[in-house]
PDB file of C-alpha atoms and ligand atoms in Angstrom:
ATOM      1  CA  MET A  10     -19.723 -11.833 -36.838  1.00 68.00           C
ATOM      2  CA  SER A  11     -19.877  -9.593 -33.755  1.00 89.00           C
ATOM      3  CA  ILE A  12     -17.081 -10.964 -31.333  1.00 95.00           C
ATOM      4  CA  LYS A  13     -17.895 -10.706 -27.644  1.00 98.00           C
ATOM      5  CA  LYS A  14     -16.039  -8.676 -25.404  1.00 98.00           C
ATOM      6  CA  ALA A  15     -14.880 -10.287 -21.649  1.00 98.00           C
ATOM      7  CA  LEU A  16     -13.318  -7.861 -19.105  1.00 98.00           C
ATOM      8  CA  THR A  17     -10.866  -8.921 -16.094  1.00 98.00           C
ATOM      9  CA  ILE A  18     -10.858  -6.747 -13.056  1.00 98.00           C
ATOM     10  CA  ALA A  19      -8.473  -9.007 -11.123  1.00 98.00           C
ATOM     11  CA  GLY A  20      -4.753  -8.917  -9.950  1.00 97.00           C
ATOM     12  CA  SER A  21      -1.467 -10.436 -12.002  1.00 98.00           C
ATOM     13  CA  ASP A  22       0.145 -13.553 -11.231  1.00 98.00           C
ATOM     14  CA  SER A  23       3.157 -13.814 -12.850  1.00 98.00           C
ATOM     15  CA  GLY A  24       3.658 -17.416 -12.582  1.00 97.00           C
ATOM     16  CA  GLY A  25       0.218 -17.376 -15.295  1.00 98.00           C
ATOM     17  CA  GLY A  26      -2.121 -19.612 -12.738  1.00 97.00           C
ATOM     18  CA  ALA A  27      -3.891 -17.311 -11.343  1.00 97.00           C
ATOM     19  CA  GLY A  28      -4.996 -13.918 -11.826  1.00 98.00           C
ATOM     20  CA  ILE A  29      -5.352 -12.090 -15.150  1.00 98.00           C
ATOM     21  CA  GLN A  30      -3.254 -14.477 -16.418  1.00 98.00           C
ATOM     22  CA  ALA A  31      -5.671 -17.125 -16.065  1.00 98.00           C
ATOM     23  CA  ASP A  32      -8.749 -15.111 -17.103  1.00 98.00           C
ATOM     24  CA  LEU A  33      -7.237 -14.061 -20.234  1.00 98.00           C
ATOM     25  CA  LYS A  34      -6.058 -17.451 -21.088  1.00 98.00           C
ATOM     26  CA  THR A  35     -10.208 -18.901 -20.332  1.00 98.00           C
ATOM     27  CA  PHE A  36     -11.742 -16.128 -22.179  1.00 98.00           C
ATOM     28  CA  GLN A  37      -9.506 -16.837 -25.203  1.00 98.00           C
ATOM     29  CA  GLU A  38     -10.340 -20.650 -25.042  1.00 98.00           C
ATOM     30  CA  LEU A  39     -14.013 -19.664 -25.180  1.00 98.00           C
ATOM     31  CA  GLY A  40     -13.593 -17.347 -27.726  1.00 97.00           C
ATOM     32  CA  ALA A  41     -14.265 -13.930 -26.460  1.00 98.00           C
ATOM     33  CA  TYR A  42     -12.045 -11.011 -26.302  1.00 98.00           C
ATOM     34  CA  GLY A  43     -10.401 -10.493 -23.445  1.00 98.00           C
ATOM     35  CA  MET A  44      -9.398  -7.354 -21.738  1.00 98.00           C
ATOM     36  CA  SER A  45      -7.979  -6.300 -18.748  1.00 98.00           C
ATOM     37  CA  ALA A  46      -7.704  -3.694 -15.797  1.00 98.00           C
ATOM     38  CA  ILE A  47      -5.186  -5.038 -13.704  1.00 98.00           C
ATOM     39  CA  THR A  48      -5.610  -3.936  -9.752  1.00 97.00           C
ATOM     40  CA  ALA A  49      -2.421  -5.256  -8.094  1.00 97.00           C
ATOM     41  CA  VAL A  50       0.748  -6.789  -9.610  1.00 97.00           C
ATOM     42  CA  THR A  51       1.723 -10.443  -7.096  1.00 96.00           C
ATOM     43  CA  ALA A  52       5.426 -11.499  -7.876  1.00 97.00           C
ATOM     44  CA  GLN A  53       4.209 -15.293  -7.444  1.00 96.00           C
ATOM     45  CA  ASN A  54       5.153 -18.866  -8.330  1.00 96.00           C
ATOM     46  CA  THR A  55       3.224 -22.378  -7.876  1.00 95.00           C
ATOM     47  CA  LEU A  56       5.545 -21.685  -4.642  1.00 95.00           C
ATOM     48  CA  GLY A  57       3.314 -18.623  -3.120  1.00 94.00           C
ATOM     49  CA  VAL A  58       2.464 -15.362  -3.127  1.00 94.00           C
ATOM     50  CA  HIS A  59       6.049 -13.513  -2.689  1.00 95.00           C
ATOM     51  CA  GLY A  60       5.130 -10.373  -3.192  1.00 95.00           C
ATOM     52  CA  VAL A  61       1.827  -7.468  -3.228  1.00 94.00           C
ATOM     53  CA  TYR A  62       1.897  -4.496  -5.776  1.00 96.00           C
ATOM     54  CA  PRO A  63      -1.291  -2.809  -5.886  1.00 96.00           C
ATOM     55  CA  VAL A  64      -1.445  -0.207  -8.313  1.00 98.00           C
ATOM     56  CA  SER A  65      -2.844   3.096  -7.771  1.00 98.00           C
ATOM     57  CA  ILE A  66      -6.714   4.068  -7.078  1.00 98.00           C
ATOM     58  CA  GLU A  67      -6.129   6.100 -10.314  1.00 98.00           C
ATOM     59  CA  GLY A  68      -4.271   3.921 -12.442  1.00 98.00           C
ATOM     60  CA  ILE A  69      -7.627   1.108 -11.778  1.00 98.00           C
ATOM     61  CA  VAL A  70      -9.504   3.598 -12.648  1.00 98.00           C
ATOM     62  CA  LYS A  71      -7.622   5.273 -16.116  1.00 98.00           C
ATOM     63  CA  GLN A  72      -7.658   1.446 -17.410  1.00 98.00           C
ATOM     64  CA  ILE A  73     -11.447   0.910 -16.733  1.00 98.00           C
ATOM     65  CA  ASP A  74     -12.709   4.039 -17.939  1.00 98.00           C
ATOM     66  CA  ALA A  75      -9.747   3.303 -21.291  1.00 98.00           C
ATOM     67  CA  ILE A  76     -12.359   0.191 -22.177  1.00 98.00           C
ATOM     68  CA  GLY A  77     -15.507   1.667 -20.792  1.00 98.00           C
ATOM     69  CA  GLU A  78     -15.017   4.898 -23.201  1.00 98.00           C
ATOM     70  CA  ASP A  79     -14.055   3.082 -26.749  1.00 98.00           C
ATOM     71  CA  LEU A  80     -14.559  -0.892 -26.347  1.00 97.00           C
ATOM     72  CA  GLY A  81     -17.149  -1.704 -23.878  1.00 97.00           C
ATOM     73  CA  THR A  82     -17.882  -4.877 -22.954  1.00 98.00           C
ATOM     74  CA  ASP A  83     -20.519  -7.686 -22.631  1.00 98.00           C
ATOM     75  CA  ALA A  84     -19.707  -9.239 -19.513  1.00 98.00           C
ATOM     76  CA  LEU A  85     -16.796  -8.786 -16.996  1.00 98.00           C
ATOM     77  CA  LYS A  86     -15.151 -10.267 -13.658  1.00 98.00           C
ATOM     78  CA  THR A  87     -13.395  -9.317 -10.608  1.00 98.00           C
ATOM     79  CA  GLY A  88     -11.054 -11.276  -8.745  1.00 97.00           C
ATOM     80  CA  MET A  89      -8.399  -9.988  -6.372  1.00 96.00           C
ATOM     81  CA  LEU A  90      -9.319  -6.167  -5.525  1.00 96.00           C
ATOM     82  CA  PHE A  91      -7.349  -6.172  -2.134  1.00 91.00           C
ATOM     83  CA  SER A  92      -8.584  -3.155  -0.295  1.00 94.00           C
ATOM     84  CA  SER A  93     -12.345  -1.004   0.296  1.00 95.00           C
ATOM     85  CA  GLU A  94     -11.026   1.744  -1.986  1.00 96.00           C
ATOM     86  CA  VAL A  95     -10.636  -0.444  -4.855  1.00 97.00           C
ATOM     87  CA  ILE A  96     -13.867  -1.612  -3.926  1.00 97.00           C
ATOM     88  CA  GLU A  97     -15.526   0.796  -3.830  1.00 97.00           C
ATOM     89  CA  ALA A  98     -14.244   2.651  -6.966  1.00 98.00           C
ATOM     90  CA  VAL A  99     -14.499  -0.281  -8.539  1.00 98.00           C
ATOM     91  CA  SER A 100     -18.234  -1.130  -7.745  1.00 98.00           C
ATOM     92  CA  GLU A 101     -18.781   3.305  -8.951  1.00 98.00           C
ATOM     93  CA  ARG A 102     -17.101   2.714 -12.135  1.00 98.00           C
ATOM     94  CA  ILE A 103     -19.538  -0.289 -13.080  1.00 98.00           C
ATOM     95  CA  HIS A 104     -22.522   1.578 -12.318  1.00 98.00           C
ATOM     96  CA  HIS A 105     -21.352   4.156 -13.739  1.00 98.00           C
ATOM     97  CA  TYR A 106     -20.843   2.307 -17.700  1.00 98.00           C
ATOM     98  CA  GLY A 107     -24.599   0.425 -16.740  1.00 97.00           C
ATOM     99  CA  TRP A 108     -22.481  -3.186 -17.044  1.00 98.00           C
ATOM    100  CA  GLN A 109     -25.159  -5.900 -16.300  1.00 96.00           C
ATOM    101  CA  ASN A 110     -22.940  -9.313 -16.256  1.00 98.00           C
ATOM    102  CA  VAL A 111     -20.794  -8.958 -13.395  1.00 98.00           C
ATOM    103  CA  VAL A 112     -19.327 -11.957 -11.924  1.00 98.00           C
ATOM    104  CA  VAL A 113     -17.869 -11.712  -8.618  1.00 98.00           C
ATOM    105  CA  ASP A 114     -14.750 -14.193  -7.439  1.00 98.00           C
ATOM    106  CA  PRO A 115     -14.435 -12.572  -4.060  1.00 96.00           C
ATOM    107  CA  VAL A 116     -10.575 -13.493  -3.618  1.00 92.00           C
ATOM    108  CA  MET A 117      -9.758 -13.311  -0.516  1.00 91.00           C
ATOM    109  CA  ILE A 118      -6.590 -16.168   0.394  1.00 86.00           C
ATOM    110  CA  ALA A 119      -4.414 -17.426  -2.017  1.00 82.00           C
ATOM    111  CA  LYS A 120      -4.104 -20.756  -1.799  1.00 79.00           C
ATOM    112  CA  GLY A 121      -0.785 -20.709  -0.246  1.00 76.00           C
ATOM    113  CA  GLY A 122      -2.506 -18.578   2.796  1.00 78.00           C
ATOM    114  CA  ALA A 123      -1.492 -15.132   1.478  1.00 81.00           C
ATOM    115  CA  LYS A 124      -4.206 -12.246   2.096  1.00 82.00           C
ATOM    116  CA  LEU A 125      -5.525 -11.182  -0.943  1.00 83.00           C
ATOM    117  CA  LEU A 126      -8.104  -8.771   0.798  1.00 85.00           C
ATOM    118  CA  GLN A 127      -7.619  -7.473   3.447  1.00 84.00           C
ATOM    119  CA  ASP A 128     -10.125  -7.601   6.213  1.00 84.00           C
ATOM    120  CA  GLU A 129     -11.668  -3.952   6.248  1.00 88.00           C
ATOM    121  CA  ALA A 130     -12.505  -4.437   2.659  1.00 92.00           C
ATOM    122  CA  VAL A 131     -15.556  -7.196   3.010  1.00 93.00           C
ATOM    123  CA  ARG A 132     -17.852  -4.370   4.027  1.00 94.00           C
ATOM    124  CA  ALA A 133     -17.020  -2.566   1.284  1.00 95.00           C
ATOM    125  CA  MET A 134     -17.790  -5.880  -1.102  1.00 96.00           C
ATOM    126  CA  LYS A 135     -21.179  -6.730   0.864  1.00 96.00           C
ATOM    127  CA  GLU A 136     -22.192  -2.924   0.093  1.00 96.00           C
ATOM    128  CA  LYS A 137     -20.897  -1.489  -2.827  1.00 96.00           C
ATOM    129  CA  LEU A 138     -19.516  -4.707  -4.988  1.00 97.00           C
ATOM    130  CA  ILE A 139     -22.586  -7.420  -4.242  1.00 98.00           C
ATOM    131  CA  PRO A 140     -25.670  -5.187  -5.074  1.00 98.00           C
ATOM    132  CA  LEU A 141     -24.065  -4.501  -8.863  1.00 98.00           C
ATOM    133  CA  THR A 142     -23.394  -8.795  -9.145  1.00 98.00           C
ATOM    134  CA  ALA A 143     -25.113 -10.836 -11.606  1.00 98.00           C
ATOM    135  CA  VAL A 144     -23.376 -14.281 -10.561  1.00 98.00           C
ATOM    136  CA  ILE A 145     -20.733 -14.121  -6.890  1.00 98.00           C
ATOM    137  CA  THR A 146     -19.024 -17.460  -6.954  1.00 98.00           C
ATOM    138  CA  PRO A 147     -17.050 -17.843  -3.072  1.00 97.00           C
ATOM    139  CA  ASN A 148     -15.469 -20.483  -2.165  1.00 96.00           C
ATOM    140  CA  ILE A 149     -16.639 -22.013   0.963  1.00 96.00           C
ATOM    141  CA  PRO A 150     -14.214 -20.430   3.648  1.00 94.00           C
ATOM    142  CA  GLU A 151     -14.958 -16.651   1.852  1.00 95.00           C
ATOM    143  CA  ALA A 152     -19.176 -17.718   2.161  1.00 96.00           C
ATOM    144  CA  GLU A 153     -18.381 -17.789   5.426  1.00 95.00           C
ATOM    145  CA  VAL A 154     -16.883 -15.109   5.762  1.00 94.00           C
ATOM    146  CA  LEU A 155     -19.395 -12.690   3.789  1.00 96.00           C
ATOM    147  CA  THR A 156     -22.289 -14.491   5.500  1.00 96.00           C
ATOM    148  CA  ASP A 157     -20.662 -14.416   8.753  1.00 95.00           C
ATOM    149  CA  MET A 158     -21.790 -18.425   9.388  1.00 96.00           C
ATOM    150  CA  LYS A 159     -19.956 -21.275   9.465  1.00 97.00           C
ATOM    151  CA  ILE A 160     -20.528 -23.878   6.366  1.00 96.00           C
ATOM    152  CA  HIS A 161     -20.960 -28.058   6.960  1.00 95.00           C
ATOM    153  CA  SER A 162     -23.437 -29.343   5.531  1.00 95.00           C
ATOM    154  CA  ILE A 163     -25.227 -28.684   1.289  1.00 96.00           C
ATOM    155  CA  ASP A 164     -27.893 -27.249   4.093  1.00 97.00           C
ATOM    156  CA  ASP A 165     -25.642 -24.922   5.622  1.00 97.00           C
ATOM    157  CA  ARG A 166     -24.871 -23.321   1.821  1.00 97.00           C
ATOM    158  CA  ARG A 167     -28.519 -23.252   1.175  1.00 98.00           C
ATOM    159  CA  GLU A 168     -28.938 -20.978   3.460  1.00 98.00           C
ATOM    160  CA  ALA A 169     -25.753 -18.672   2.645  1.00 98.00           C
ATOM    161  CA  SER A 170     -26.714 -18.752  -0.751  1.00 98.00           C
ATOM    162  CA  LYS A 171     -30.131 -17.004   0.376  1.00 98.00           C
ATOM    163  CA  ILE A 172     -28.295 -14.690   2.244  1.00 98.00           C
ATOM    164  CA  LEU A 173     -26.261 -13.593  -0.455  1.00 98.00           C
ATOM    165  CA  VAL A 174     -29.537 -13.096  -2.540  1.00 98.00           C
ATOM    166  CA  ASP A 175     -30.442 -10.835   0.148  1.00 98.00           C
ATOM    167  CA  MET A 176     -27.425  -8.911  -0.020  1.00 97.00           C
ATOM    168  CA  GLY A 177     -28.160  -8.001  -3.451  1.00 97.00           C
ATOM    169  CA  ALA A 178     -26.419 -10.630  -5.920  1.00 98.00           C
ATOM    170  CA  LYS A 179     -28.709 -11.907  -8.387  1.00 98.00           C
ATOM    171  CA  SER A 180     -27.626 -15.333  -8.860  1.00 98.00           C
ATOM    172  CA  VAL A 181     -24.909 -17.640  -6.570  1.00 98.00           C
ATOM    173  CA  VAL A 182     -22.388 -20.541  -6.839  1.00 98.00           C
ATOM    174  CA  ILE A 183     -20.356 -21.646  -3.521  1.00 98.00           C
ATOM    175  CA  LYS A 184     -18.013 -24.044  -5.058  1.00 97.00           C
ATOM    176  CA  GLY A 185     -17.186 -27.136  -3.083  1.00 95.00           C
ATOM    177  CA  GLY A 186     -13.245 -27.719  -3.622  1.00 92.00           C
ATOM    178  CA  HIS A 187     -12.956 -26.827   0.489  1.00 91.00           C
ATOM    179  CA  ALA A 188     -15.434 -29.813   1.337  1.00 92.00           C
ATOM    180  CA  ASP A 189     -14.052 -33.113   2.046  1.00 87.00           C
ATOM    181  CA  ASP A 190     -17.140 -34.771   0.095  1.00 87.00           C
ATOM    182  CA  LYS A 191     -15.882 -37.470  -2.162  1.00 90.00           C
ATOM    183  CA  GLU A 192     -17.510 -35.668  -4.766  1.00 95.00           C
ATOM    184  CA  VAL A 193     -17.082 -32.037  -5.894  1.00 96.00           C
ATOM    185  CA  ILE A 194     -20.500 -30.360  -5.329  1.00 97.00           C
ATOM    186  CA  ASP A 195     -20.565 -26.446  -6.848  1.00 97.00           C
ATOM    187  CA  LEU A 196     -24.140 -25.455  -5.604  1.00 98.00           C
ATOM    188  CA  PHE A 197     -26.381 -22.890  -7.737  1.00 98.00           C
ATOM    189  CA  TYR A 198     -28.567 -20.676  -6.828  1.00 98.00           C
ATOM    190  CA  ASP A 199     -30.730 -18.279  -8.837  1.00 97.00           C
ATOM    191  CA  GLY A 200     -32.882 -17.096  -6.255  1.00 96.00           C
ATOM    192  CA  GLY A 201     -35.507 -19.318  -7.252  1.00 96.00           C
ATOM    193  CA  SER A 202     -34.536 -22.700  -7.203  1.00 97.00           C
ATOM    194  CA  PHE A 203     -30.795 -24.750  -6.612  1.00 98.00           C
ATOM    195  CA  GLU A 204     -28.735 -27.122  -9.128  1.00 97.00           C
ATOM    196  CA  GLU A 205     -25.761 -28.882  -7.594  1.00 97.00           C
ATOM    197  CA  LEU A 206     -23.400 -29.200 -10.280  1.00 97.00           C
ATOM    198  CA  VAL A 207     -21.652 -32.775  -9.391  1.00 97.00           C
ATOM    199  CA  SER A 208     -18.015 -33.971 -10.891  1.00 96.00           C
ATOM    200  CA  PRO A 209     -15.609 -36.329  -9.506  1.00 95.00           C
ATOM    201  CA  ARG A 210     -13.079 -35.253  -6.580  1.00 96.00           C
ATOM    202  CA  ILE A 211      -9.637 -35.222  -8.645  1.00 95.00           C
ATOM    203  CA  ASP A 212      -7.376 -36.101  -5.989  1.00 93.00           C
ATOM    204  CA  THR A 213      -4.259 -33.528  -7.268  1.00 93.00           C
ATOM    205  CA  SER A 214      -2.342 -30.398  -5.740  1.00 91.00           C
ATOM    206  CA  HIS A 215      -2.507 -28.644  -9.440  1.00 93.00           C
ATOM    207  CA  THR A 216      -5.901 -26.641  -8.360  1.00 94.00           C
ATOM    208  CA  HIS A 217      -3.784 -23.336  -8.456  1.00 95.00           C
ATOM    209  CA  GLY A 218      -5.998 -20.834 -10.143  1.00 96.00           C
ATOM    210  CA  THR A 219      -9.622 -22.916 -10.226  1.00 97.00           C
ATOM    211  CA  GLY A 220     -11.556 -20.459  -8.903  1.00 97.00           C
ATOM    212  CA  CYS A 221     -10.427 -17.979 -11.244  1.00 98.00           C
ATOM    213  CA  THR A 222     -10.664 -19.926 -14.126  1.00 98.00           C
ATOM    214  CA  PHE A 223     -13.887 -21.047 -12.946  1.00 98.00           C
ATOM    215  CA  SER A 224     -15.174 -17.511 -12.608  1.00 98.00           C
ATOM    216  CA  ALA A 225     -13.702 -16.180 -15.942  1.00 98.00           C
ATOM    217  CA  ALA A 226     -15.208 -19.426 -18.119  1.00 98.00           C
ATOM    218  CA  ILE A 227     -19.163 -18.273 -16.762  1.00 98.00           C
ATOM    219  CA  THR A 228     -18.052 -14.516 -17.311  1.00 98.00           C
ATOM    220  CA  ALA A 229     -16.970 -15.549 -21.513  1.00 98.00           C
ATOM    221  CA  GLN A 230     -20.696 -17.863 -21.628  1.00 98.00           C
ATOM    222  CA  LEU A 231     -22.276 -14.830 -20.360  1.00 98.00           C
ATOM    223  CA  ALA A 232     -20.390 -12.526 -22.586  1.00 98.00           C
ATOM    224  CA  ASN A 233     -21.358 -15.064 -25.638  1.00 98.00           C
ATOM    225  CA  GLY A 234     -25.231 -14.784 -24.576  1.00 98.00           C
ATOM    226  CA  LEU A 235     -25.704 -17.533 -22.515  1.00 98.00           C
ATOM    227  CA  SER A 236     -28.044 -17.942 -19.580  1.00 98.00           C
ATOM    228  CA  MET A 237     -26.751 -18.057 -16.384  1.00 98.00           C
ATOM    229  CA  LYS A 238     -27.339 -21.504 -15.966  1.00 98.00           C
ATOM    230  CA  ASP A 239     -25.692 -23.113 -18.625  1.00 98.00           C
ATOM    231  CA  ALA A 240     -22.667 -20.461 -18.718  1.00 98.00           C
ATOM    232  CA  VAL A 241     -22.311 -22.019 -14.750  1.00 98.00           C
ATOM    233  CA  ILE A 242     -22.757 -25.813 -16.397  1.00 98.00           C
ATOM    234  CA  THR A 243     -19.929 -24.685 -19.138  1.00 97.00           C
ATOM    235  CA  ALA A 244     -17.537 -23.663 -16.868  1.00 98.00           C
ATOM    236  CA  LYS A 245     -17.925 -26.842 -14.313  1.00 98.00           C
ATOM    237  CA  GLU A 246     -17.133 -28.493 -17.391  1.00 97.00           C
ATOM    238  CA  PHE A 247     -14.420 -26.371 -18.223  1.00 98.00           C
ATOM    239  CA  ILE A 248     -12.443 -26.403 -14.699  1.00 98.00           C
ATOM    240  CA  ARG A 249     -13.055 -30.031 -14.446  1.00 97.00           C
ATOM    241  CA  ALA A 250     -10.919 -30.727 -17.967  1.00 97.00           C
ATOM    242  CA  ALA A 251      -8.894 -28.260 -16.384  1.00 97.00           C
ATOM    243  CA  ILE A 252      -7.810 -29.985 -13.557  1.00 97.00           C
ATOM    244  CA  GLU A 253      -7.951 -33.502 -14.835  1.00 96.00           C
ATOM    245  CA  ASP A 254      -5.708 -32.873 -17.538  1.00 95.00           C
ATOM    246  CA  GLU A 255      -2.826 -31.400 -15.554  1.00 90.00           C
ATOM    247  CA  LEU A 256       0.354 -29.886 -16.738  1.00 95.00           C
ATOM    248  CA  GLY A 257       3.091 -30.752 -13.942  1.00 93.00           C
ATOM    249  CA  ILE A 258       4.889 -27.639 -14.130  1.00 96.00           C
ATOM    250  CA  GLY A 259       6.261 -26.200 -11.316  1.00 95.00           C
ATOM    251  CA  GLY A 260       7.601 -27.465  -7.492  1.00 94.00           C
ATOM    252  CA  GLY A 261       4.255 -26.349  -5.670  1.00 94.00           C
ATOM    253  CA  HIS A 262       0.806 -26.076  -6.618  1.00 93.00           C
ATOM    254  CA  GLY A 263       0.837 -25.988 -10.406  1.00 96.00           C
ATOM    255  CA  PRO A 264      -1.570 -23.729 -12.980  1.00 97.00           C
ATOM    256  CA  THR A 265      -4.793 -26.392 -14.298  1.00 97.00           C
ATOM    257  CA  ASN A 266      -4.602 -26.625 -18.031  1.00 97.00           C
ATOM    258  CA  HIS A 267      -6.472 -23.891 -20.057  1.00 98.00           C
ATOM    259  CA  TRP A 268      -6.355 -26.104 -23.261  1.00 97.00           C
ATOM    260  CA  ALA A 269      -8.301 -29.013 -21.976  1.00 97.00           C
ATOM    261  CA  TYR A 270     -11.782 -28.739 -22.769  1.00 97.00           C
ATOM    262  CA  ASN A 271     -10.977 -27.035 -26.245  1.00 95.00           C
ATOM    263  CA  LYS A 272      -8.809 -30.573 -26.905  1.00 94.00           C
ATOM    264  CA  ARG A 273     -11.513 -33.051 -25.744  1.00 90.00           C
ATOM    265  CA  GLY A 274     -14.017 -31.111 -28.150  1.00 87.00           C
ATOM    266  CA  GLY A 275     -15.957 -28.440 -25.755  1.00 81.00           C
ATOM    267  CA  PRO A 276     -19.428 -29.229 -25.001  1.00 76.00           C
ATOM    268  CA  SER A 277     -20.150 -32.391 -24.034  1.00 69.00           C
TER     269      SER A 277
HETATM  270  N1  LIG B  30     -10.138 -31.431  -6.665  1.00 88.38           N
HETATM  271  C1  LIG B  30     -11.187 -31.126  -7.407  1.00 88.38           C
HETATM  272  N2  LIG B  30     -11.746 -32.055  -8.150  1.00 88.38           N
HETATM  273  C2  LIG B  30     -12.687 -31.615  -9.124  1.00 88.38           C
HETATM  274  N3  LIG B  30     -12.970 -30.329  -8.946  1.00 88.38           N
HETATM  275  C3  LIG B  30     -12.034 -29.348  -8.645  1.00 88.38           C
HETATM  276  C4  LIG B  30     -11.317 -29.234  -6.983  1.00 88.38           C
HETATM  277  N4  LIG B  30     -11.010 -28.698  -6.712  1.00 88.38           N
HETATM  278  C5  LIG B  30     -11.590 -27.539  -7.245  1.00 88.38           C
HETATM  279  N5  LIG B  30     -12.770 -28.102  -8.091  1.00 88.38           N
HETATM  280  C6  LIG B  30     -13.327 -27.303  -8.759  1.00 88.38           C
HETATM  281  O1  LIG B  30     -12.531 -26.023  -8.554  1.00 88.38           O
HETATM  282  C7  LIG B  30     -13.170 -24.501  -8.692  1.00 88.38           C
HETATM  283  C8  LIG B  30     -13.235 -23.618  -7.908  1.00 88.38           C
HETATM  284  O2  LIG B  30     -12.909 -24.533  -6.366  1.00 88.38           O
HETATM  285  P1  LIG B  30     -12.563 -23.831  -5.033  1.00 88.38           P
HETATM  286  O3  LIG B  30     -11.544 -24.511  -4.931  1.00 88.38           O
HETATM  287  O4  LIG B  30     -13.787 -24.220  -3.960  1.00 88.38           O
HETATM  288  O5  LIG B  30     -12.497 -22.872  -5.310  1.00 88.38           O
HETATM  289  P2  LIG B  30     -11.221 -21.753  -5.256  1.00 88.38           P
HETATM  290  O6  LIG B  30     -10.605 -21.910  -6.021  1.00 88.38           O
HETATM  291  O7  LIG B  30     -12.001 -20.291  -5.361  1.00 88.38           O
HETATM  292  O8  LIG B  30     -11.193 -21.876  -3.455  1.00 88.38           O
HETATM  293  C9  LIG B  30     -14.785 -25.770  -8.278  1.00 88.38           C
HETATM  294  O9  LIG B  30     -15.768 -25.080  -9.902  1.00 88.38           O
HETATM  295  C10 LIG B  30     -14.847 -26.738  -7.994  1.00 88.38           C
HETATM  296  O10 LIG B  30     -16.041 -27.805  -8.772  1.00 88.38           O
HETATM  297  C1  LIG B  31      -3.445 -12.819  -8.301  1.00 88.38           C
HETATM  298  C2  LIG B  31      -4.372 -13.435  -7.606  1.00 88.38           C
HETATM  299  N1  LIG B  31      -5.590 -13.486  -8.306  1.00 88.38           N
HETATM  300  C3  LIG B  31      -6.060 -14.837  -7.523  1.00 88.38           C
HETATM  301  C4  LIG B  31      -5.637 -15.837  -6.676  1.00 88.38           C
HETATM  302  C5  LIG B  31      -6.625 -16.978  -6.273  1.00 88.38           C
HETATM  303  O1  LIG B  31      -6.159 -18.104  -7.159  1.00 88.38           O
HETATM  304  P1  LIG B  31      -7.081 -19.333  -6.101  1.00 88.38           P
HETATM  305  O2  LIG B  31      -7.809 -18.903  -7.998  1.00 88.38           O
HETATM  306  O3  LIG B  31      -6.111 -20.540  -6.494  1.00 88.38           O
HETATM  307  O4  LIG B  31      -8.168 -19.243  -5.475  1.00 88.38           O
HETATM  308  C6  LIG B  31      -4.204 -15.993  -6.671  1.00 88.38           C
HETATM  309  N2  LIG B  31      -3.738 -16.646  -5.904  1.00 88.38           N
HETATM  310  N3  LIG B  31      -3.415 -14.460  -7.146  1.00 88.38           N
END
């Protein structure tokens, strides 16, 4: 058996619910060998982000090169990148190694309101990273910033998806967690057709790290050789189970349950 490898280039969440920690837990649960390049250390728990400590560009590039020159990877995701300098360096390394299965979660703001991407970095994301992207997974506020349009309806999301594909992303999922529909609709667009992935809206405040977990599940399944559509479908099932079986830890926005999908027996 050849083990499939997945890399996350993202921030560390000391509370373990989001960032690198959520990504590695998800990779493990979906059977991919997890590796990481940490872009920033956050002092964070379910109550919020209490400090952000960026890693130097040299430190980030060295981590990526340590992986690129030895282990390689079958898929990778990016999470918190923080600044335009980080985005430029990470994009350059992805291009250098010719990595294809690139999942971009354009993390901008933590659920508690802390900024995880500087405003000036949006341009670098559009110009340098999005053209390398196999799938980009913005939530609605992130899609609004990237496309410079307001998103109210599903039709608006369709229009925004097309704009993101025109920027160079091969496919897009605009996630529906922030909408006020009764159901949560994640809209998938592969540049040709749209697919609405619909699930019941779970009434909970324990959604810390949902976006990280969702994009990490896509990454693991791309590493495992699934098609983009099938990888996105697994991710939707994985995050639904993880939110439904809440852990109930911490005093604020709690983490999701990364064991839940496999405890239920995996794919439905
Ligand atoms: N209340 C909820 N009930 C069910 N699924 C949810 C809920 N909130 C978020 N999700 C799912 O979690 C993932 C992340 O959604 P979203 O909250 O939009 O992104 P982010 O975590 O990046 O802000 C999506 O796949 C979405 O379907
Ligand atoms: C280090 C880090 N990365 C990302 C997020 C976003 O989390 P969410 O998935 O809840 O939007 C976070 N809170 N911390």
